mmCIF file of C-alpha atoms and ligand atoms in Angstrom:
data_model
loop_
_atom_site.group_PDB
_atom_site.id
_atom_site.type_symbol
_atom_site.label_atom_id
_atom_site.label_comp_id
_atom_site.label_asym_id
_atom_site.label_seq_id
_atom_site.Cartn_x
_atom_site.Cartn_y
_atom_site.Cartn_z
ATOM 1 C CA UNK A 1 -0.003 -0.014 0.015
ATOM 2 C CA UNK A 2 1.377 3.393 -0.895
ATOM 3 C CA UNK A 3 1.481 6.263 1.444
ATOM 4 C CA UNK A 4 -0.151 9.332 -0.023
ATOM 5 C CA UNK A 5 2.451 11.870 -1.093
ATOM 6 C CA UNK A 6 1.404 14.497 1.392
ATOM 7 C CA UNK A 7 1.739 12.441 4.609
ATOM 8 C CA UNK A 8 4.884 12.641 6.730
ATOM 9 C CA UNK A 9 7.259 9.789 7.642
ATOM 10 C CA UNK A 10 7.928 8.554 11.207
ATOM 11 C CA UNK A 11 11.540 9.550 10.992
ATOM 12 C CA UNK A 12 10.468 13.169 10.392
ATOM 13 C CA UNK A 13 9.539 13.494 14.043
ATOM 14 C CA UNK A 14 11.665 14.034 17.086
ATOM 15 C CA UNK A 15 9.214 13.537 19.970
ATOM 16 C CA UNK A 16 6.467 10.952 19.634
ATOM 17 C CA UNK A 17 3.705 9.925 22.001
ATOM 18 C CA UNK A 18 2.310 6.429 21.350
ATOM 19 C CA UNK A 19 -1.064 5.564 22.833
ATOM 20 C CA UNK A 20 -1.866 1.890 23.253
ATOM 21 C CA UNK A 21 -5.434 0.804 23.689
ATOM 22 C CA UNK A 22 -6.679 -1.763 26.241
ATOM 23 C CA UNK A 23 -8.057 -4.140 23.628
ATOM 24 C CA UNK A 24 -4.624 -4.461 22.071
ATOM 25 C CA UNK A 25 -2.717 -5.182 25.235
ATOM 26 C CA UNK A 26 -5.211 -7.418 26.922
ATOM 27 C CA UNK A 27 -6.708 -10.496 25.369
ATOM 28 C CA UNK A 28 -10.151 -10.292 26.943
ATOM 29 C CA UNK A 29 -11.140 -13.892 26.158
ATOM 30 C CA UNK A 30 -8.036 -15.471 27.561
ATOM 31 C CA UNK A 31 -7.903 -12.864 30.369
ATOM 32 C CA UNK A 32 -4.212 -12.111 29.859
ATOM 33 C CA UNK A 33 -1.720 -9.866 28.197
ATOM 34 C CA UNK A 34 -0.964 -10.112 24.509
ATOM 35 C CA UNK A 35 2.734 -10.735 25.189
ATOM 36 C CA UNK A 36 3.884 -11.473 21.676
ATOM 37 C CA UNK A 37 2.277 -8.373 20.347
ATOM 38 C CA UNK A 38 3.666 -6.152 23.024
ATOM 39 C CA UNK A 39 7.147 -7.537 22.359
ATOM 40 C CA UNK A 40 6.792 -6.545 18.674
ATOM 41 C CA UNK A 41 5.614 -3.048 19.572
ATOM 42 C CA UNK A 42 8.524 -2.555 21.972
ATOM 43 C CA UNK A 43 11.002 -3.687 19.340
ATOM 44 C CA UNK A 44 9.610 -0.902 17.160
ATOM 45 C CA UNK A 45 9.811 1.647 19.997
ATOM 46 C CA UNK A 46 13.374 0.564 20.746
ATOM 47 C CA UNK A 47 14.376 1.126 17.184
ATOM 48 C CA UNK A 48 13.032 4.675 17.226
ATOM 49 C CA UNK A 49 14.607 5.204 20.638
ATOM 50 C CA UNK A 50 17.991 4.177 19.274
ATOM 51 C CA UNK A 51 17.384 6.620 16.428
ATOM 52 C CA UNK A 52 17.531 9.347 19.115
ATOM 53 C CA UNK A 53 13.817 10.008 19.193
ATOM 54 C CA UNK A 54 12.106 11.058 22.401
ATOM 55 C CA UNK A 55 9.315 8.511 23.060
ATOM 56 C CA UNK A 56 6.462 8.492 25.520
ATOM 57 C CA UNK A 57 3.880 5.754 25.972
ATOM 58 C CA UNK A 58 0.353 6.288 27.069
ATOM 59 C CA UNK A 59 -0.835 2.833 28.011
ATOM 60 C CA UNK A 60 -4.361 1.825 28.806
ATOM 61 C CA UNK A 61 -5.140 -1.579 30.230
ATOM 62 C CA UNK A 62 -5.159 -1.111 33.961
ATOM 63 C CA UNK A 63 -8.894 -1.717 34.386
ATOM 64 C CA UNK A 64 -8.932 -4.544 31.824
ATOM 65 C CA UNK A 65 -5.976 -6.297 33.442
ATOM 66 C CA UNK A 66 -7.308 -5.830 36.906
ATOM 67 C CA UNK A 67 -10.549 -7.198 35.779
ATOM 68 C CA UNK A 68 -8.942 -10.365 34.516
ATOM 69 C CA UNK A 69 -6.747 -10.804 37.635
ATOM 70 C CA UNK A 70 -9.791 -10.352 39.851
ATOM 71 C CA UNK A 71 -11.961 -12.536 37.527
ATOM 72 C CA UNK A 72 -14.706 -9.925 37.444
ATOM 73 C CA UNK A 73 -17.664 -10.688 35.152
ATOM 74 C CA UNK A 74 -17.804 -8.863 31.802
ATOM 75 C CA UNK A 75 -20.160 -5.863 31.319
ATOM 76 C CA UNK A 76 -20.140 -2.358 32.679
ATOM 77 C CA UNK A 77 -18.352 -1.673 35.953
ATOM 78 C CA UNK A 78 -19.467 0.831 38.544
ATOM 79 C CA UNK A 79 -16.955 3.638 39.159
ATOM 80 C CA UNK A 80 -15.612 2.208 42.397
ATOM 81 C CA UNK A 81 -15.276 -1.210 40.779
ATOM 82 C CA UNK A 82 -13.181 0.225 37.927
ATOM 83 C CA UNK A 83 -11.084 2.200 40.457
ATOM 84 C CA UNK A 84 -10.343 -0.880 42.460
ATOM 85 C CA UNK A 85 -9.746 -3.000 39.357
ATOM 86 C CA UNK A 86 -7.308 -0.305 38.127
ATOM 87 C CA UNK A 87 -5.461 -0.447 41.444
ATOM 88 C CA UNK A 88 -4.808 -4.149 40.867
ATOM 89 C CA UNK A 89 -4.241 -3.867 37.138
ATOM 90 C CA UNK A 90 -1.914 -0.857 37.158
ATOM 91 C CA UNK A 91 0.761 -2.811 39.077
ATOM 92 C CA UNK A 92 0.639 -5.572 36.472
ATOM 93 C CA UNK A 93 0.706 -3.070 33.666
ATOM 94 C CA UNK A 94 3.684 -1.177 34.968
ATOM 95 C CA UNK A 95 5.538 -4.400 35.617
ATOM 96 C CA UNK A 96 4.887 -5.545 32.065
ATOM 97 C CA UNK A 97 6.193 -2.368 30.469
ATOM 98 C CA UNK A 98 9.177 -2.244 32.750
ATOM 99 C CA UNK A 99 10.196 -5.852 31.991
ATOM 100 C CA UNK A 100 9.625 -5.552 28.304
ATOM 101 C CA UNK A 101 11.472 -2.198 27.926
ATOM 102 C CA UNK A 102 14.417 -3.294 30.113
ATOM 103 C CA UNK A 103 15.027 -6.162 27.699
ATOM 104 C CA UNK A 104 16.060 -3.478 25.224
ATOM 105 C CA UNK A 105 18.100 -1.608 27.819
ATOM 106 C CA UNK A 106 15.426 1.062 28.200
ATOM 107 C CA UNK A 107 14.375 2.370 31.649
ATOM 108 C CA UNK A 108 10.709 2.949 32.182
ATOM 109 C CA UNK A 109 9.214 5.723 34.434
ATOM 110 C CA UNK A 110 5.612 5.461 35.492
ATOM 111 C CA UNK A 111 3.483 8.622 35.466
ATOM 112 C CA UNK A 112 -0.137 8.512 36.571
ATOM 113 C CA UNK A 113 -2.052 11.700 35.842
ATOM 114 C CA UNK A 114 -5.577 13.062 36.253
ATOM 115 C CA UNK A 115 -7.394 15.634 34.243
ATOM 116 C CA UNK A 116 -6.226 18.429 36.563
ATOM 117 C CA UNK A 117 -2.599 17.571 36.085
ATOM 118 C CA UNK A 118 -2.729 18.344 32.404
ATOM 119 C CA UNK A 119 -5.187 21.258 32.576
ATOM 120 C CA UNK A 120 -4.577 23.159 35.763
ATOM 121 C CA UNK A 121 -1.616 25.428 35.436
ATOM 122 C CA UNK A 122 0.474 24.565 38.500
ATOM 123 C CA UNK A 123 0.150 20.810 38.301
ATOM 124 C CA UNK A 124 0.650 20.984 34.550
ATOM 125 C CA UNK A 125 4.007 22.513 35.152
ATOM 126 C CA UNK A 126 4.893 19.793 37.679
ATOM 127 C CA UNK A 127 3.872 16.920 35.442
ATOM 128 C CA UNK A 128 5.686 18.487 32.511
ATOM 129 C CA UNK A 129 8.972 19.004 34.309
ATOM 130 C CA UNK A 130 8.948 15.428 35.607
ATOM 131 C CA UNK A 131 8.385 14.126 32.118
ATOM 132 C CA UNK A 132 11.085 16.415 30.729
ATOM 133 C CA UNK A 133 13.539 15.103 33.308
ATOM 134 C CA UNK A 134 12.748 11.518 32.360
ATOM 135 C CA UNK A 135 13.306 12.293 28.680
ATOM 136 C CA UNK A 136 16.558 14.088 29.459
ATOM 137 C CA UNK A 137 17.707 10.919 31.283
ATOM 138 C CA UNK A 138 16.596 8.875 28.230
ATOM 139 C CA UNK A 139 14.036 7.038 30.333
ATOM 140 C CA UNK A 140 10.681 6.241 28.699
ATOM 141 C CA UNK A 141 7.648 7.724 30.455
ATOM 142 C CA UNK A 142 4.821 5.188 30.620
ATOM 143 C CA UNK A 143 1.687 7.174 31.340
ATOM 144 C CA UNK A 144 -1.840 6.306 32.345
ATOM 145 C CA UNK A 145 -4.712 8.058 34.010
ATOM 146 C CA UNK A 146 -4.664 7.708 37.789
ATOM 147 C CA UNK A 147 -7.831 5.703 37.654
ATOM 148 C CA UNK A 148 -7.737 4.728 41.336
ATOM 149 C CA UNK A 149 -8.351 8.303 42.622
ATOM 150 C CA UNK A 150 -10.057 9.884 39.653
ATOM 151 C CA UNK A 151 -13.794 10.351 40.150
ATOM 152 C CA UNK A 152 -16.109 11.211 37.231
ATOM 153 C CA UNK A 153 -15.600 14.960 37.547
ATOM 154 C CA UNK A 154 -11.842 14.853 37.518
ATOM 155 C CA UNK A 155 -11.234 12.043 35.097
ATOM 156 C CA UNK A 156 -10.680 11.799 31.381
ATOM 157 C CA UNK A 157 -12.141 8.298 31.264
ATOM 158 C CA UNK A 158 -10.480 7.717 27.920
ATOM 159 C CA UNK A 159 -6.847 7.651 27.140
ATOM 160 C CA UNK A 160 -7.200 9.127 23.607
ATOM 161 C CA UNK A 161 -7.784 12.656 24.895
ATOM 162 C CA UNK A 162 -5.355 12.088 27.780
ATOM 163 C CA UNK A 163 -2.693 11.160 25.224
ATOM 164 C CA UNK A 164 -3.452 14.263 23.165
ATOM 165 C CA UNK A 165 -3.044 16.467 26.226
ATOM 166 C CA UNK A 166 0.195 14.801 27.169
ATOM 167 C CA UNK A 167 1.393 15.271 23.604
ATOM 168 C CA UNK A 168 0.675 18.998 23.658
ATOM 169 C CA UNK A 169 2.039 19.359 27.212
ATOM 170 C CA UNK A 170 5.461 18.004 26.155
ATOM 171 C CA UNK A 171 5.372 19.718 22.705
ATOM 172 C CA UNK A 172 5.470 16.399 20.915
ATOM 173 C CA UNK A 173 5.376 16.672 17.169
ATOM 174 C CA UNK A 174 3.507 13.362 16.654
ATOM 175 C CA UNK A 175 0.810 11.455 18.455
ATOM 176 C CA UNK A 176 0.199 7.865 17.381
ATOM 177 C CA UNK A 177 -3.103 6.307 18.492
ATOM 178 C CA UNK A 178 -2.814 2.478 18.148
ATOM 179 C CA UNK A 179 -6.244 1.137 17.974
ATOM 180 C CA UNK A 180 -8.332 -1.863 16.907
ATOM 181 C CA UNK A 181 -9.206 -0.006 13.684
ATOM 182 C CA UNK A 182 -6.837 1.164 11.010
ATOM 183 C CA UNK A 183 -8.136 4.692 10.853
ATOM 184 C CA UNK A 184 -11.159 6.730 9.994
ATOM 185 C CA UNK A 185 -13.841 5.572 7.538
ATOM 186 C CA UNK A 186 -16.580 7.609 5.961
ATOM 187 C CA UNK A 187 -18.950 5.481 8.065
ATOM 188 C CA UNK A 188 -18.238 2.998 10.816
ATOM 189 C CA UNK A 189 -16.990 -0.053 8.898
ATOM 190 C CA UNK A 190 -18.749 -2.451 11.327
ATOM 191 C CA UNK A 191 -22.050 -0.995 10.129
ATOM 192 C CA UNK A 192 -21.147 -0.144 6.553
ATOM 193 C CA UNK A 193 -18.556 -2.672 5.255
ATOM 194 C CA UNK A 194 -18.127 -0.814 2.002
ATOM 195 C CA UNK A 195 -17.295 2.520 3.703
ATOM 196 C CA UNK A 196 -14.281 4.367 2.202
ATOM 197 C CA UNK A 197 -11.139 4.731 4.282
ATOM 198 C CA UNK A 198 -9.748 8.263 4.735
ATOM 199 C CA UNK A 199 -5.973 8.367 4.505
ATOM 200 C CA UNK A 200 -5.442 12.009 5.376
ATOM 201 C CA UNK A 201 -7.447 14.663 7.222
ATOM 202 C CA UNK A 202 -6.079 18.139 6.593
ATOM 203 C CA UNK A 203 -8.672 19.803 8.767
ATOM 204 C CA UNK A 204 -11.280 18.454 11.197
ATOM 205 C CA UNK A 205 -14.552 19.656 9.726
ATOM 206 C CA UNK A 206 -18.095 18.883 10.888
ATOM 207 C CA UNK A 207 -18.239 16.272 8.068
ATOM 208 C CA UNK A 208 -15.199 14.534 9.531
ATOM 209 C CA UNK A 209 -16.723 14.609 12.972
ATOM 210 C CA UNK A 210 -19.949 13.134 11.589
ATOM 211 C CA UNK A 211 -17.969 10.109 10.258
ATOM 212 C CA UNK A 212 -16.910 9.138 13.739
ATOM 213 C CA UNK A 213 -20.198 7.531 14.785
ATOM 214 C CA UNK A 214 -20.530 6.472 18.359
ATOM 215 C CA UNK A 215 -19.111 2.941 18.637
ATOM 216 C CA UNK A 216 -16.524 1.884 21.194
ATOM 217 C CA UNK A 217 -15.617 -1.664 22.173
ATOM 218 C CA UNK A 218 -16.308 -3.272 25.570
ATOM 219 C CA UNK A 219 -12.738 -2.982 26.788
ATOM 220 C CA UNK A 220 -11.725 0.477 25.709
ATOM 221 C CA UNK A 221 -13.684 3.623 26.408
ATOM 222 C CA UNK A 222 -12.483 5.481 23.368
ATOM 223 C CA UNK A 223 -14.443 5.046 20.159
ATOM 224 C CA UNK A 224 -13.708 7.058 17.045
ATOM 225 C CA UNK A 225 -15.325 10.113 18.651
ATOM 226 C CA UNK A 226 -12.722 10.434 21.371
ATOM 227 C CA UNK A 227 -10.054 9.944 18.742
ATOM 228 C CA UNK A 228 -11.428 12.853 16.727
ATOM 229 C CA UNK A 229 -11.509 14.948 19.926
ATOM 230 C CA UNK A 230 -7.879 13.918 20.472
ATOM 231 C CA UNK A 231 -7.132 15.024 16.916
ATOM 232 C CA UNK A 232 -8.619 18.443 17.608
ATOM 233 C CA UNK A 233 -6.504 18.894 20.739
ATOM 234 C CA UNK A 234 -3.383 17.709 19.032
ATOM 235 C CA UNK A 235 -3.628 19.585 15.747
ATOM 236 C CA UNK A 236 -4.640 22.849 17.429
ATOM 237 C CA UNK A 237 -1.328 22.673 19.314
ATOM 238 C CA UNK A 238 0.921 21.900 16.404
ATOM 239 C CA UNK A 239 1.032 18.121 16.900
ATOM 240 C CA UNK A 240 0.341 15.743 13.987
ATOM 241 C CA UNK A 241 -1.726 12.702 14.819
ATOM 242 C CA UNK A 242 -2.113 9.287 13.203
ATOM 243 C CA UNK A 243 -4.651 6.587 13.959
ATOM 244 C CA UNK A 244 -3.204 3.186 13.025
ATOM 245 C CA UNK A 245 -4.063 -0.439 13.577
ATOM 246 C CA UNK A 246 -2.463 -2.295 16.455
ATOM 247 C CA UNK A 247 -4.071 -5.517 15.298
ATOM 248 C CA UNK A 248 -0.818 -6.376 13.512
ATOM 249 C CA UNK A 249 2.605 -7.103 14.888
ATOM 250 C CA UNK A 250 5.235 -4.362 14.624
ATOM 251 C CA UNK A 251 2.578 -1.672 14.239
ATOM 252 C CA UNK A 252 4.980 1.261 14.164
ATOM 253 C CA UNK A 253 7.160 -0.332 11.554
ATOM 254 C CA UNK A 254 3.977 -0.958 9.563
ATOM 255 C CA UNK A 255 3.108 2.804 9.622
ATOM 256 C CA UNK A 256 6.631 3.610 8.484
ATOM 257 C CA UNK A 257 6.219 1.174 5.576
ATOM 258 C CA UNK A 258 2.969 2.777 4.506
ATOM 259 C CA UNK A 259 0.301 0.565 6.063
ATOM 260 C CA UNK A 260 -3.223 1.878 5.935
ATOM 261 C CA UNK A 261 -3.843 4.498 8.604
ATOM 262 C CA UNK A 262 -5.328 7.989 8.972
ATOM 263 C CA UNK A 263 -3.175 11.086 9.360
ATOM 264 C CA UNK A 264 -4.474 14.262 10.930
ATOM 265 C CA UNK A 265 -2.195 17.000 9.821
ATOM 266 C CA UNK A 266 -1.411 20.315 11.517
ATOM 267 C CA UNK A 267 0.002 23.385 9.972
ATOM 268 C CA UNK A 268 1.379 24.471 13.341
ATOM 269 C CA UNK A 269 4.580 23.661 15.197
ATOM 270 C CA UNK A 270 4.300 22.509 18.834
ATOM 271 C CA UNK A 271 6.920 24.828 20.193
ATOM 272 C CA UNK A 272 5.540 27.897 18.455
ATOM 273 C CA UNK A 273 1.997 26.911 19.467
ATOM 274 C CA UNK A 274 3.067 26.682 23.110
ATOM 275 C CA UNK A 275 4.873 29.963 22.994
ATOM 276 C CA UNK A 276 1.829 31.586 21.435
ATOM 277 C CA UNK A 277 -0.255 30.188 24.252
ATOM 278 C CA UNK A 278 2.098 31.678 26.839
ATOM 279 C CA UNK A 279 2.374 35.066 25.061
ATOM 280 C CA UNK A 280 -1.175 35.482 24.019
ATOM 281 C CA UNK A 281 -3.889 33.525 25.792
ATOM 282 C CA UNK A 282 -2.828 33.732 29.444
ATOM 283 C CA UNK A 283 -3.687 36.650 31.604
ATOM 284 C CA UNK A 284 -0.531 37.785 33.454
ATOM 285 C CA UNK A 285 -0.935 37.727 37.248
ATOM 286 C CA UNK A 286 2.226 39.599 38.165
ATOM 287 C CA UNK A 287 5.413 41.259 37.102
ATOM 288 C CA UNK A 288 9.115 40.332 37.517
ATOM 289 C CA UNK A 289 11.483 43.282 36.999
ATOM 290 C CA UNK A 290 14.947 42.117 36.057
ATOM 291 C CA UNK A 291 18.453 43.644 35.763
ATOM 292 C CA UNK A 292 20.377 44.360 32.585
ATOM 293 C CA UNK A 293 22.470 41.184 32.875
ATOM 294 C CA UNK A 294 19.312 39.080 33.044
ATOM 295 C CA UNK A 295 17.871 40.907 30.005
ATOM 296 C CA UNK A 296 20.958 39.988 28.016
ATOM 297 C CA UNK A 297 20.794 36.360 29.240
ATOM 298 C CA UNK A 298 17.145 36.063 28.261
ATOM 299 C CA UNK A 299 17.868 37.513 24.809
ATOM 300 C CA UNK A 300 20.577 34.812 24.380
ATOM 301 C CA UNK A 301 17.833 32.229 25.005
ATOM 302 C CA UNK A 302 18.645 31.407 28.642
ATOM 303 C CA UNK A 303 16.251 30.871 31.559
ATOM 304 C CA UNK A 304 15.515 33.632 34.055
ATOM 305 C CA UNK A 305 17.414 32.903 37.280
ATOM 306 C CA UNK A 306 16.335 34.384 40.696
ATOM 307 C CA UNK A 307 19.626 36.304 40.893
ATOM 308 C CA UNK A 308 18.591 38.509 38.000
ATOM 309 C CA UNK A 309 15.209 39.491 39.506
ATOM 310 C CA UNK A 310 15.099 42.843 41.263
ATOM 311 C CA UNK A 311 11.404 43.340 41.942
ATOM 312 C CA UNK A 312 8.382 41.021 42.227
ATOM 313 C CA UNK A 313 4.855 42.454 41.968
ATOM 314 C CA UNK A 314 1.390 40.913 41.980
ATOM 315 C CA UNK A 315 -0.261 37.864 43.460
ATOM 316 C CA UNK A 316 0.606 34.835 41.422
ATOM 317 C CA UNK A 317 0.762 31.122 41.949
ATOM 318 C CA UNK A 318 3.350 28.703 40.591
ATOM 319 C CA UNK A 319 2.603 28.149 36.941
ATOM 320 C CA UNK A 320 0.835 31.478 36.465
ATOM 321 C CA UNK A 321 1.884 33.767 33.614
ATOM 322 C CA UNK A 322 4.003 36.807 34.529
ATOM 323 C CA UNK A 323 5.221 39.823 32.555
ATOM 324 C CA UNK A 324 8.985 40.327 32.649
ATOM 325 C CA UNK A 325 10.215 43.916 32.530
ATOM 326 C CA UNK A 326 13.745 45.272 32.060
ATOM 327 C CA UNK A 327 15.448 48.043 34.185
ATOM 328 C CA UNK A 328 13.655 50.724 32.116
ATOM 329 C CA UNK A 329 10.240 49.164 32.706
ATOM 330 C CA UNK A 330 9.874 47.957 29.128
ATOM 331 C CA UNK A 331 8.319 44.559 28.684
ATOM 332 C CA UNK A 332 10.973 41.975 27.645
ATOM 333 C CA UNK A 333 8.702 39.003 27.537
ATOM 334 C CA UNK A 334 6.272 36.734 29.338
ATOM 335 C CA UNK A 335 6.612 33.393 31.016
ATOM 336 C CA UNK A 336 5.246 30.912 33.495
ATOM 337 C CA UNK A 337 6.695 31.479 36.974
ATOM 338 C CA UNK A 338 8.153 28.366 38.669
ATOM 339 C CA UNK A 339 7.513 29.966 42.096
ATOM 340 C CA UNK A 340 4.539 31.681 43.691
ATOM 341 C CA UNK A 341 4.761 35.420 44.456
ATOM 342 C CA UNK A 342 5.654 34.928 48.076
ATOM 343 C CA UNK A 343 8.548 32.569 47.414
ATOM 344 C CA UNK A 344 9.697 34.689 44.455
ATOM 345 C CA UNK A 345 9.969 37.665 46.846
ATOM 346 C CA UNK A 346 12.172 35.651 49.140
ATOM 347 C CA UNK A 347 14.574 34.350 46.501
ATOM 348 C CA UNK A 348 14.847 37.376 44.169
ATOM 349 C CA UNK A 349 18.404 38.593 43.757
ATOM 350 C CA UNK A 350 19.748 35.392 45.384
ATOM 351 C CA UNK A 351 21.861 32.731 43.824
ATOM 352 C CA UNK A 352 20.117 29.498 42.772
ATOM 353 C CA UNK A 353 22.371 27.533 45.174
ATOM 354 C CA UNK A 354 20.775 29.359 48.164
ATOM 355 C CA UNK A 355 17.157 28.593 47.253
ATOM 356 C CA UNK A 356 16.941 25.481 49.329
ATOM 357 C CA UNK A 357 18.114 27.118 52.538
ATOM 358 C CA UNK A 358 15.943 30.188 52.010
ATOM 359 C CA UNK A 359 12.717 28.333 51.249
ATOM 360 C CA UNK A 360 13.349 25.205 53.316
ATOM 361 C CA UNK A 361 12.628 22.970 50.343
ATOM 362 C CA UNK A 362 14.404 22.267 47.111
ATOM 363 C CA UNK A 363 12.740 24.313 44.420
ATOM 364 C CA UNK A 364 13.684 24.820 40.801
ATOM 365 C CA UNK A 365 16.898 26.550 39.920
ATOM 366 C CA UNK A 366 15.170 28.877 37.490
ATOM 367 C CA UNK A 367 12.545 31.474 38.229
ATOM 368 C CA UNK A 368 11.181 31.034 34.683
ATOM 369 C CA UNK A 369 12.492 28.172 32.671
ATOM 370 C CA UNK A 370 13.430 28.973 29.074
ATOM 371 C CA UNK A 371 10.813 26.513 27.742
ATOM 372 C CA UNK A 372 8.171 28.585 29.593
ATOM 373 C CA UNK A 373 9.483 31.856 28.383
ATOM 374 C CA UNK A 374 8.668 34.056 25.375
ATOM 375 C CA UNK A 375 11.141 36.864 24.794
ATOM 376 C CA UNK A 376 10.039 39.655 22.454
ATOM 377 C CA UNK A 377 12.296 41.093 19.744
ATOM 378 C CA UNK A 378 14.549 44.012 20.660
HETATM 379 N N1 LIG B 401 -7.160 4.398 31.869
HETATM 380 C C1 LIG B 401 -7.882 3.260 31.575
HETATM 381 C C2 LIG B 401 -7.148 1.981 31.853
HETATM 382 O O1 LIG B 401 -5.963 1.948 31.970
HETATM 383 C C3 LIG B 401 -8.240 3.144 30.087
HETATM 384 C C4 LIG B 401 -8.936 4.203 29.417
HETATM 385 C C5 LIG B 401 -9.144 3.922 27.909
HETATM 386 O O2 LIG B 401 -9.214 2.733 27.500
HETATM 387 O O3 LIG B 401 -9.137 4.842 27.114
HETATM 388 O O4 LIG B 401 -7.697 0.944 32.062
#
């Protein structure tokens, strides 16, 4: 099968989030993991990893695995049943990923997030810096929703949208949704076997949304609708997305070789989109006035260190947007503060090495990290 001319290649991307659905990982009838398939996926991940790509996995399967360990009957589970099943299943899931990745010499790091961690400013910053650190150490984050504590109001419930949020949070340039279908069809293929497959979606229009139907399988919560939702989140933030089949072994290799799948393209770039978000959509809650040395450092692309800050104004929390002004009061840029206003007051003008003793806990070395900073032109 030929890849349409306009779709990108996997090797074009530097940071890739791969979402794996429950029904691929867990063989519901046998009530166990699809070991052979997982091995083949991990061989593909390892190849990309060796090719110096940053890789993150969003893995479902906690509830499904817990269910099989506990021998729960099939059918819908009450919320507390799924939470308890996830508590059992997540251990097995993490163990599986850890074992399988370590066979390729890759270290896994487990991250369990809730809706708030990817949406609420402060926790977003926390989750992101933890993931960044893992990637810097070349460990592979294995992410799932924290199903054991998440109640209906604070949960995603489906890992498609969660994966899209994670992808935008870490400025990934590609999100791969491995699913039990090989992409989007004009109508749900289970209902209309002759439905035409769509290889590439340049823009998510109401017609595209209408193609999604409503179906989802028993094991996974996400049907095509949540995948389209994920596509909207991803493409609005400069991340390309592809829905591909995980029903075959070596599913990533298959995408690279042009297997049937659906690409959702974005015209944006994840870093620019994030910077736009910081510069444009957030209402600044305070001001940091900085000295001339810090202005020069920021213009060279460095982070803002506490030592360069001379005045802190406003009431802001960690993760809030702040305006940064030079000695003449002119706005230099905007960024997300790594400290709240009170702590920022205490550490301004001080060396990063002193932060621990001043605050009594070990904070970040930067007041505003360069990834959270947008510096205007001179
Ligand atoms: N977080 C859920 C689990 O691990 C899965 C949600 C989904 O399938 O999208 O069981």
